[in-house]
Amino acid sequence: MKAIVYEEYGGPEVLREVEVAVPKPSAHEVLIQVRAASVNGSDWEGLCGKPLYARIGGLFKPKHQILGSDMSGIVVDVGARANQFQIGDEVLGNAMFKRGGFAEFACISENDLIIKPKGITFTDAATLTQAASVALQAVRDKGQVTAGKRILINGAGGTVGTFAIQFAKALNSDITAVDTASKLPFLQELGANHVIDYAQQDFTRLDKKYDFILDVVGNRSISDLKNALAPNGTYTVAGGRILPTLFLGTCATIFSQKSMSVFIWKSNVDDLVHLCKLCEDGALTPIISKSYSLSETPDALRAIGEKSSKGIGVIAIN
Ligand SMILES: NC(=O)c1ccc[n+]([C@@H]2O[C@H](COP(=O)([O-])OP(=O)(O)OC[C@H]3O[C@@H](n4cnc5c(N)ncnc54)[C@H](OP(=O)(O)O)[C@@H]3O)[C@@H](O)[C@H]2O)c1
C-alpha cells in the first residue's frame, strides 16, 4: 500500500511516499481502507517532535512512522476477537496513540470506531473524531458553558477552535476569538461576537474578564492568564505550555476561586455518535480548509506549519 512515512523528526521535507506492507489487525482491531484522514495540530507536533510531549514513546525518533490519527473508511478485515464491525462497514474513528491514517490502509481499535451515518461524507466524518470531540468536551465538560457566559478561545481559527466556536454559539455564550488577523472576519461569520488579533492586542491585558478560556495555543504565563479570568473563572489548555499549567495552574486553583488545568481529551464513542448526528442535522459544519490527495500530505502539514490554514485540512483517498 502507499503510505506517507517519516523516520526522523523535522519539517514536511522528512516525509516520503513509499510502498509498505498492509498492516494486520491485532485481536481487537479492524483494518480499514482509509477514505479520508484529517490533519490536526497534533500531527504537526508529531512531525516536528515539538513540544516535548509530542515525543512520548519516541524520544529520539518517531515511534510510529505514519502520522494521521483521525480517519474514516471501509472495514476490510477484522481481528480475531473483534466482533463489533463487519467487512464492508463504513466507519470513523481515532487512533490517537498509534496513528497510521496517512496511508491507504490502517488498523484501529474497534472500541474507538463507530459506524459512519450515510448522511455524512467520509471527508466530514474524518474531522469529527479528534478536533470536534476535543472542542465538544472542552466547551461542555470543562467550561460547562451556558447562555451568556463570557468565553475566550485562544487559537480559535484552527481545527479545534472552529468547532469550539460553533458549540459555544449554540449555547448562546458571548464568544471572543483570538487568532491571526486574516482569520478574524471568518471567525465572526462562524459566530464569534468579538475578535482579537493576537499580533495587535494582548487579551490578558484588556479590562474584559472571561468565565471560560479554552487555549489551544498555550503560549501565555499562568499569572497573565489568571489575570484574564473572572472570579470563579475556568482556564484549560489543550496544547503548548502543558507542564507549567500542570504545576502552577494547580497551585492557582488551590489558592484562588479560579480553576486552571490541562485539558485531557477522552476517546468517547457516544460523543462521536452525537457529533455525527449534529453534522447530519446541519447543526455542526466542519470547516475544511482544503482537501488534499495522499501524495499531497506534506503540503497539508506545511499549511499548519506555515500558519495558512483556516479550519481543518483533510487527506481524501479514493
Ligand atoms: N489535551 C488533549 O487531550 C488534546 C487532544 C488533541 C489535541 N490536543 C492539542 O490541541 C492543539 C491543537 O489545536 P489545533 O489542532 O486546533 O491547532 P491548529 O489547527 O494549529 O490551530 C491553532 C490556531 O492558533 C493560531 N495561533 C497561532 N499562534 C497564536 C497565538 N500566539 N495566539 C493566538 N492564536 C494563535 C493559529 O493561527 P496561525 O495558523 O496563523 O498560526 C491557528 O489558527 C495541539 O497542541 C494538540 O496537541 C490536545
Short mmCIF file of C-alpha atoms and ligand atoms in Angstrom, two decimals:
data_model
loop_
_atom_site.label_atom_id
_atom_site.label_comp_id
_atom_site.label_asym_id
_atom_site.label_seq_id
_atom_site.Cartn_x
_atom_site.Cartn_y
_atom_site.Cartn_z
CA MET A 1 0.00 0.00 0.00
CA LYS A 2 1.03 3.64 -0.38
CA ALA A 3 1.86 5.45 2.84
CA ILE A 4 3.44 8.73 3.89
CA VAL A 5 6.23 7.86 6.32
CA TYR A 6 8.86 9.68 8.35
CA GLU A 7 11.82 8.23 10.22
CA GLU A 8 13.11 11.36 11.93
CA TYR A 9 11.56 14.46 13.43
CA GLY A 10 11.61 17.50 11.19
CA GLY A 11 9.54 19.54 8.76
CA PRO A 12 7.39 18.30 5.85
CA GLU A 13 10.60 17.56 3.91
CA VAL A 14 11.28 14.46 6.05
CA LEU A 15 8.05 12.84 4.80
CA ARG A 16 8.31 10.29 1.98
CA GLU A 17 5.66 8.47 -0.01
CA VAL A 18 6.58 4.76 -0.07
CA GLU A 19 5.11 1.30 -0.62
CA VAL A 20 4.78 -0.64 2.65
CA ALA A 21 3.00 -3.83 3.68
CA VAL A 22 -0.68 -3.55 4.56
CA PRO A 23 -0.82 -3.80 8.40
CA LYS A 24 -2.52 -6.77 10.07
CA PRO A 25 -5.19 -6.06 12.68
CA SER A 26 -4.43 -7.34 16.19
CA ALA A 27 -7.12 -9.21 18.11
CA HIS A 28 -9.37 -6.23 18.92
CA GLU A 29 -8.57 -4.11 15.90
CA VAL A 30 -10.10 -3.77 12.47
CA LEU A 31 -8.30 -2.92 9.25
CA ILE A 32 -9.87 -0.10 7.30
CA GLN A 33 -9.34 1.11 3.80
CA VAL A 34 -8.82 4.78 4.58
CA ARG A 35 -11.10 7.11 2.62
CA ALA A 36 -10.24 10.31 4.49
CA ALA A 37 -7.88 11.39 7.28
CA SER A 38 -7.90 14.83 8.86
CA VAL A 39 -4.72 16.80 9.53
CA ASN A 40 -4.56 18.13 13.07
CA GLY A 41 -2.24 20.31 15.11
CA SER A 42 -1.19 17.12 16.90
CA ASP A 43 0.07 15.69 13.57
CA TRP A 44 2.21 18.77 13.09
CA GLU A 45 3.59 18.39 16.63
CA GLY A 46 4.21 14.68 15.99
CA LEU A 47 6.09 15.53 12.78
CA CYS A 48 8.31 18.15 14.41
CA GLY A 49 8.65 16.38 17.75
CA LYS A 50 7.75 19.64 19.49
CA PRO A 51 6.65 20.37 22.21
CA LEU A 52 8.47 17.62 24.09
CA TYR A 53 5.24 15.74 24.89
CA ALA A 54 4.97 15.01 21.13
CA ARG A 55 7.96 12.64 21.64
CA ILE A 56 6.22 10.43 24.20
CA GLY A 57 7.18 6.87 23.26
CA GLY A 58 9.89 8.05 20.84
CA LEU A 59 12.37 10.49 22.36
CA PHE A 60 14.93 10.45 19.52
CA LYS A 61 12.91 9.16 16.58
CA PRO A 62 9.20 8.67 15.94
CA LYS A 63 7.67 5.57 17.48
CA HIS A 64 5.07 5.33 14.72
CA GLN A 65 6.28 6.22 11.25
CA ILE A 66 2.91 7.04 9.73
CA LEU A 67 1.03 10.06 11.10
CA GLY A 68 -2.73 10.65 10.87
CA SER A 69 -4.89 9.74 13.85
CA ASP A 70 -8.37 10.72 12.69
CA MET A 71 -9.87 8.77 9.87
CA SER A 72 -12.89 7.38 8.13
CA GLY A 73 -13.04 4.43 5.79
CA ILE A 74 -14.36 0.98 4.99
CA VAL A 75 -13.70 -2.12 7.09
CA VAL A 76 -11.76 -4.67 5.03
CA ASP A 77 -10.57 -7.09 7.75
CA VAL A 78 -11.27 -7.74 11.44
CA GLY A 79 -9.02 -9.04 14.23
CA ALA A 80 -9.53 -12.49 15.75
CA ARG A 81 -11.55 -11.15 18.70
CA ALA A 82 -13.07 -8.06 17.12
CA ASN A 83 -16.81 -8.56 16.88
CA GLN A 84 -18.40 -5.11 16.62
CA PHE A 85 -17.85 -4.49 12.90
CA GLN A 86 -18.11 -6.40 9.67
CA ILE A 87 -16.27 -6.21 6.39
CA GLY A 88 -17.88 -3.51 4.28
CA ASP A 89 -18.98 -1.30 7.21
CA GLU A 90 -18.35 2.41 6.72
CA VAL A 91 -16.73 3.73 9.89
CA LEU A 92 -14.96 6.66 11.52
CA GLY A 93 -12.63 6.70 14.48
CA ASN A 94 -9.48 7.87 16.16
CA ALA A 95 -6.11 6.17 16.54
CA MET A 96 -4.51 8.92 18.63
CA PHE A 97 -1.79 6.75 20.15
CA LYS A 98 -0.98 4.56 17.15
CA ARG A 99 -1.81 6.80 14.20
CA GLY A 100 -1.35 5.42 10.67
CA GLY A 101 -4.12 7.30 8.81
CA PHE A 102 -1.91 8.91 6.16
CA ALA A 103 -1.90 5.63 4.22
CA GLU A 104 -4.23 3.56 2.07
CA PHE A 105 -4.98 1.15 4.94
CA ALA A 106 -4.80 1.50 8.73
CA CYS A 107 -5.58 -0.59 11.82
CA ILE A 108 -7.69 0.89 14.57
CA SER A 109 -9.14 -0.48 17.80
CA GLU A 110 -12.78 -1.41 17.38
CA ASN A 111 -13.52 0.40 20.66
CA ASP A 112 -12.55 3.72 19.06
CA LEU A 113 -14.74 3.29 15.98
CA ILE A 114 -18.38 3.93 15.12
CA ILE A 115 -20.46 3.32 12.03
CA LYS A 116 -20.47 6.35 9.74
CA PRO A 117 -24.00 7.53 9.07
CA LYS A 118 -24.86 7.53 5.36
CA GLY A 119 -25.81 11.21 5.60
CA ILE A 120 -22.28 12.47 6.13
CA THR A 121 -19.32 12.24 3.82
CA PHE A 122 -16.09 10.40 4.59
CA THR A 123 -14.35 13.78 4.49
CA ASP A 124 -16.59 15.42 7.08
CA ALA A 125 -16.53 12.26 9.20
CA ALA A 126 -12.73 12.33 9.43
CA THR A 127 -12.82 15.78 11.04
CA LEU A 128 -15.09 14.79 13.91
CA THR A 129 -13.01 12.22 15.74
CA GLN A 130 -10.40 14.44 17.38
CA ALA A 131 -10.91 18.12 16.62
CA ALA A 132 -14.67 18.19 17.13
CA SER A 133 -14.51 15.81 20.11
CA VAL A 134 -11.84 17.91 21.86
CA ALA A 135 -13.92 21.04 21.25
CA LEU A 136 -17.11 19.41 22.49
CA GLN A 137 -15.59 18.01 25.67
CA ALA A 138 -13.79 21.27 26.42
CA VAL A 139 -16.84 23.51 25.96
CA ARG A 140 -19.39 21.15 27.50
CA ASP A 141 -17.44 19.42 30.27
CA LYS A 142 -14.55 21.70 31.24
CA GLY A 143 -16.20 25.02 30.52
CA GLN A 144 -19.75 23.98 31.41
CA VAL A 145 -20.68 26.75 29.03
CA THR A 146 -24.18 28.18 29.31
CA ALA A 147 -26.03 31.15 27.83
CA GLY A 148 -24.37 34.50 28.48
CA LYS A 149 -21.06 33.09 29.74
CA ARG A 150 -18.04 35.03 28.51
CA ILE A 151 -15.86 32.59 26.58
CA LEU A 152 -12.44 33.23 25.07
CA ILE A 153 -10.87 30.81 22.60
CA ASN A 154 -7.15 31.34 22.10
CA GLY A 155 -6.23 29.90 18.67
CA ALA A 156 -9.85 29.96 17.51
CA GLY A 157 -9.14 29.63 13.78
CA GLY A 158 -7.61 26.16 13.82
CA THR A 159 -9.05 22.68 13.85
CA VAL A 160 -10.32 22.62 17.45
CA GLY A 161 -11.23 26.30 17.63
CA THR A 162 -13.58 26.36 14.65
CA PHE A 163 -15.64 23.59 16.24
CA ALA A 164 -15.46 25.18 19.71
CA ILE A 165 -16.94 28.43 18.36
CA GLN A 166 -19.89 26.52 16.93
CA PHE A 167 -20.60 24.69 20.21
CA ALA A 168 -20.28 27.87 22.27
CA LYS A 169 -22.51 29.72 19.78
CA ALA A 170 -25.21 27.06 20.00
CA LEU A 171 -25.23 27.66 23.77
CA ASN A 172 -25.68 31.43 23.29
CA SER A 173 -22.49 32.34 25.07
CA ASP A 174 -20.53 35.53 24.45
CA ILE A 175 -17.52 34.44 22.38
CA THR A 176 -14.19 36.17 21.95
CA ALA A 177 -11.98 34.55 19.31
CA VAL A 178 -8.22 35.19 19.34
CA ASP A 179 -6.20 34.42 16.24
CA THR A 180 -4.24 35.94 13.39
CA ALA A 181 -5.73 38.99 11.58
CA SER A 182 -6.54 37.25 8.30
CA LYS A 183 -8.79 34.71 10.04
CA LEU A 184 -10.85 37.16 12.11
CA PRO A 185 -13.63 38.00 9.60
CA PHE A 186 -14.22 34.30 9.03
CA LEU A 187 -14.36 33.69 12.80
CA GLN A 188 -17.02 36.39 13.11
CA GLU A 189 -19.03 34.72 10.36
CA LEU A 190 -18.72 31.48 12.27
CA GLY A 191 -20.25 33.03 15.39
CA ALA A 192 -17.61 34.91 17.37
CA ASN A 193 -19.09 38.05 18.99
CA HIS A 194 -15.66 39.65 19.44
CA VAL A 195 -12.32 39.03 17.78
CA ILE A 196 -8.76 39.84 18.79
CA ASP A 197 -5.71 39.85 16.52
CA TYR A 198 -3.03 38.34 18.73
CA ALA A 199 -0.32 40.37 17.00
CA GLN A 200 -2.06 43.64 17.90
CA GLN A 201 -3.67 43.07 21.28
CA ASP A 202 -2.87 41.01 24.32
CA PHE A 203 -6.13 39.61 25.68
CA THR A 204 -4.62 39.15 29.15
CA ARG A 205 -4.03 42.91 29.42
CA LEU A 206 -7.51 44.05 28.49
CA ASP A 207 -10.18 45.03 31.01
CA LYS A 208 -12.58 42.27 29.98
CA LYS A 209 -12.55 39.12 32.12
CA TYR A 210 -13.71 35.69 30.99
CA ASP A 211 -15.70 32.92 32.63
CA PHE A 212 -14.01 30.29 30.48
CA ILE A 213 -10.81 30.35 28.45
CA LEU A 214 -10.08 27.48 26.07
CA ASP A 215 -6.46 27.70 25.00
CA VAL A 216 -5.22 25.56 22.11
CA VAL A 217 -2.04 27.60 21.72
CA GLY A 218 -0.71 27.54 25.29
CA ASN A 219 1.76 30.39 24.93
CA ARG A 220 0.97 32.59 27.94
CA SER A 221 2.11 32.60 31.54
CA ILE A 222 -0.19 31.34 34.26
CA SER A 223 -0.18 34.73 36.02
CA ASP A 224 -1.25 36.54 32.80
CA LEU A 225 -3.99 34.01 32.18
CA LYS A 226 -5.20 34.17 35.77
CA ASN A 227 -5.49 37.92 35.32
CA ALA A 228 -7.83 37.40 32.34
CA LEU A 229 -10.18 35.12 34.28
CA ALA A 230 -13.30 36.37 36.05
CA PRO A 231 -13.72 35.37 39.72
CA ASN A 232 -14.69 31.67 39.63
CA GLY A 233 -13.50 31.53 36.02
CA THR A 234 -12.04 28.41 34.40
CA TYR A 235 -8.97 28.13 32.18
CA THR A 236 -7.98 24.99 30.33
CA VAL A 237 -5.07 24.42 27.96
CA ALA A 238 -5.15 21.73 25.27
CA GLY A 239 -1.70 22.20 23.77
CA GLY A 240 1.52 24.18 24.18
CA ARG A 241 2.57 25.06 27.76
CA ILE A 242 1.13 21.97 29.37
CA LEU A 243 3.70 21.44 32.13
CA PRO A 244 3.58 24.96 33.65
CA THR A 245 -0.19 24.70 33.75
CA LEU A 246 0.04 21.32 35.40
CA PHE A 247 2.14 22.68 38.28
CA LEU A 248 1.44 26.42 38.57
CA GLY A 249 -2.17 26.08 37.41
CA THR A 250 -2.83 23.54 40.11
CA CYS A 251 -1.41 25.96 42.71
CA ALA A 252 -3.56 28.78 41.34
CA THR A 253 -6.59 26.51 41.58
CA ILE A 254 -5.84 25.60 45.21
CA PHE A 255 -5.17 29.17 46.33
CA SER A 256 -7.92 31.03 44.47
CA GLN A 257 -11.50 30.65 43.28
CA LYS A 258 -10.21 30.26 39.73
CA SER A 259 -9.67 26.89 38.09
CA MET A 260 -6.66 26.35 35.83
CA SER A 261 -5.98 22.94 34.39
CA VAL A 262 -4.71 20.87 31.47
CA PHE A 263 -7.43 19.55 29.22
CA ILE A 264 -7.25 15.82 28.59
CA TRP A 265 -9.43 14.51 25.83
CA LYS A 266 -11.08 11.11 26.26
CA SER A 267 -11.96 8.90 23.33
CA ASN A 268 -15.73 8.52 23.63
CA VAL A 269 -17.85 6.79 21.01
CA ASP A 270 -21.09 8.28 22.43
CA ASP A 271 -19.69 11.74 21.75
CA LEU A 272 -18.82 10.65 18.22
CA VAL A 273 -22.37 9.43 17.60
CA HIS A 274 -23.66 12.78 18.93
CA LEU A 275 -21.27 14.74 16.69
CA CYS A 276 -22.32 12.75 13.62
CA LYS A 277 -25.96 13.48 14.41
CA LEU A 278 -25.25 17.23 14.74
CA CYS A 279 -23.40 17.11 11.45
CA GLU A 280 -26.19 15.20 9.70
CA ASP A 281 -28.79 17.66 11.05
CA GLY A 282 -26.77 20.63 9.79
CA ALA A 283 -26.21 21.91 13.34
CA LEU A 284 -22.43 21.49 13.03
CA THR A 285 -20.31 22.25 9.98
CA PRO A 286 -16.72 21.04 9.70
CA ILE A 287 -14.69 23.95 8.33
CA ILE A 288 -12.49 22.20 5.80
CA SER A 289 -9.61 24.40 4.72
CA LYS A 290 -8.64 22.18 1.79
CA SER A 291 -8.88 18.62 0.55
CA TYR A 292 -5.54 17.02 -0.39
CA SER A 293 -4.53 13.77 -2.11
CA LEU A 294 -2.37 11.28 -0.15
CA SER A 295 0.71 12.43 -2.10
CA GLU A 296 -0.02 15.98 -1.00
CA THR A 297 0.14 15.12 2.72
CA PRO A 298 3.38 17.12 3.17
CA ASP A 299 1.58 20.19 1.77
CA ALA A 300 -1.33 19.65 4.16
CA LEU A 301 1.08 19.58 7.11
CA ARG A 302 3.05 22.51 5.72
CA ALA A 303 -0.17 24.56 5.73
CA ILE A 304 -0.32 24.14 9.51
CA GLY A 305 3.35 24.97 9.93
CA GLU A 306 3.17 27.98 7.64
CA LYS A 307 0.11 29.17 9.52
CA SER A 308 -2.02 29.43 6.42
CA SER A 309 -4.94 27.08 7.05
CA LYS A 310 -8.38 28.10 8.27
CA GLY A 311 -10.17 25.20 9.90
CA ILE A 312 -9.02 21.70 9.13
CA GLY A 313 -7.24 20.07 6.18
CA VAL A 314 -8.30 16.61 5.02
CA ILE A 315 -6.44 13.94 3.05
CA ALA A 316 -9.01 12.30 0.76
CA ILE A 317 -8.08 8.88 -0.62
CA ASN A 318 -10.06 7.29 -3.44
N1 LIG B 1 -5.16 17.79 25.50
C1 LIG B 1 -5.66 16.89 24.68
O1 LIG B 1 -6.25 15.88 25.10
C2 LIG B 1 -5.52 17.12 23.21
C3 LIG B 1 -6.12 16.27 22.27
C4 LIG B 1 -5.95 16.57 20.93
C5 LIG B 1 -5.20 17.67 20.54
N2 LIG B 1 -4.63 18.45 21.50
C6 LIG B 1 -3.78 19.62 21.20
O2 LIG B 1 -4.56 20.69 20.70
C7 LIG B 1 -3.67 21.51 19.99
C8 LIG B 1 -4.16 21.60 18.58
O3 LIG B 1 -5.04 22.54 18.31
P1 LIG B 1 -5.48 22.69 16.80
O4 LIG B 1 -5.40 21.38 16.08
O5 LIG B 1 -6.76 23.41 16.81
O6 LIG B 1 -4.27 23.58 16.24
P2 LIG B 1 -4.23 24.40 14.91
O7 LIG B 1 -5.20 23.86 13.92
O8 LIG B 1 -2.79 24.51 14.55
O9 LIG B 1 -4.81 25.84 15.36
C9 LIG B 1 -4.10 26.73 16.18
C10 LIG B 1 -4.60 28.12 15.85
O10 LIG B 1 -3.95 29.03 16.75
C11 LIG B 1 -3.49 30.16 15.99
N3 LIG B 1 -2.37 30.79 16.67
C12 LIG B 1 -1.03 30.61 16.48
N4 LIG B 1 -0.34 31.39 17.34
C13 LIG B 1 -1.24 32.04 18.09
C14 LIG B 1 -1.14 32.98 19.14
N5 LIG B 1 0.06 33.41 19.60
N6 LIG B 1 -2.27 33.46 19.70
C15 LIG B 1 -3.48 33.03 19.24
N7 LIG B 1 -3.65 32.17 18.22
C16 LIG B 1 -2.54 31.67 17.65
C17 LIG B 1 -3.11 29.55 14.68
O11 LIG B 1 -3.07 30.55 13.70
P3 LIG B 1 -1.90 30.52 12.63
O12 LIG B 1 -2.24 29.35 11.75
O13 LIG B 1 -1.99 31.82 11.96
O14 LIG B 1 -0.62 30.33 13.40
C18 LIG B 1 -4.26 28.57 14.45
O15 LIG B 1 -5.38 29.19 13.85
C19 LIG B 1 -2.36 20.78 19.81
O16 LIG B 1 -1.41 21.32 20.69
C20 LIG B 1 -2.74 19.35 20.16
O17 LIG B 1 -1.66 18.60 20.68
C21 LIG B 1 -4.78 18.19 22.80
#
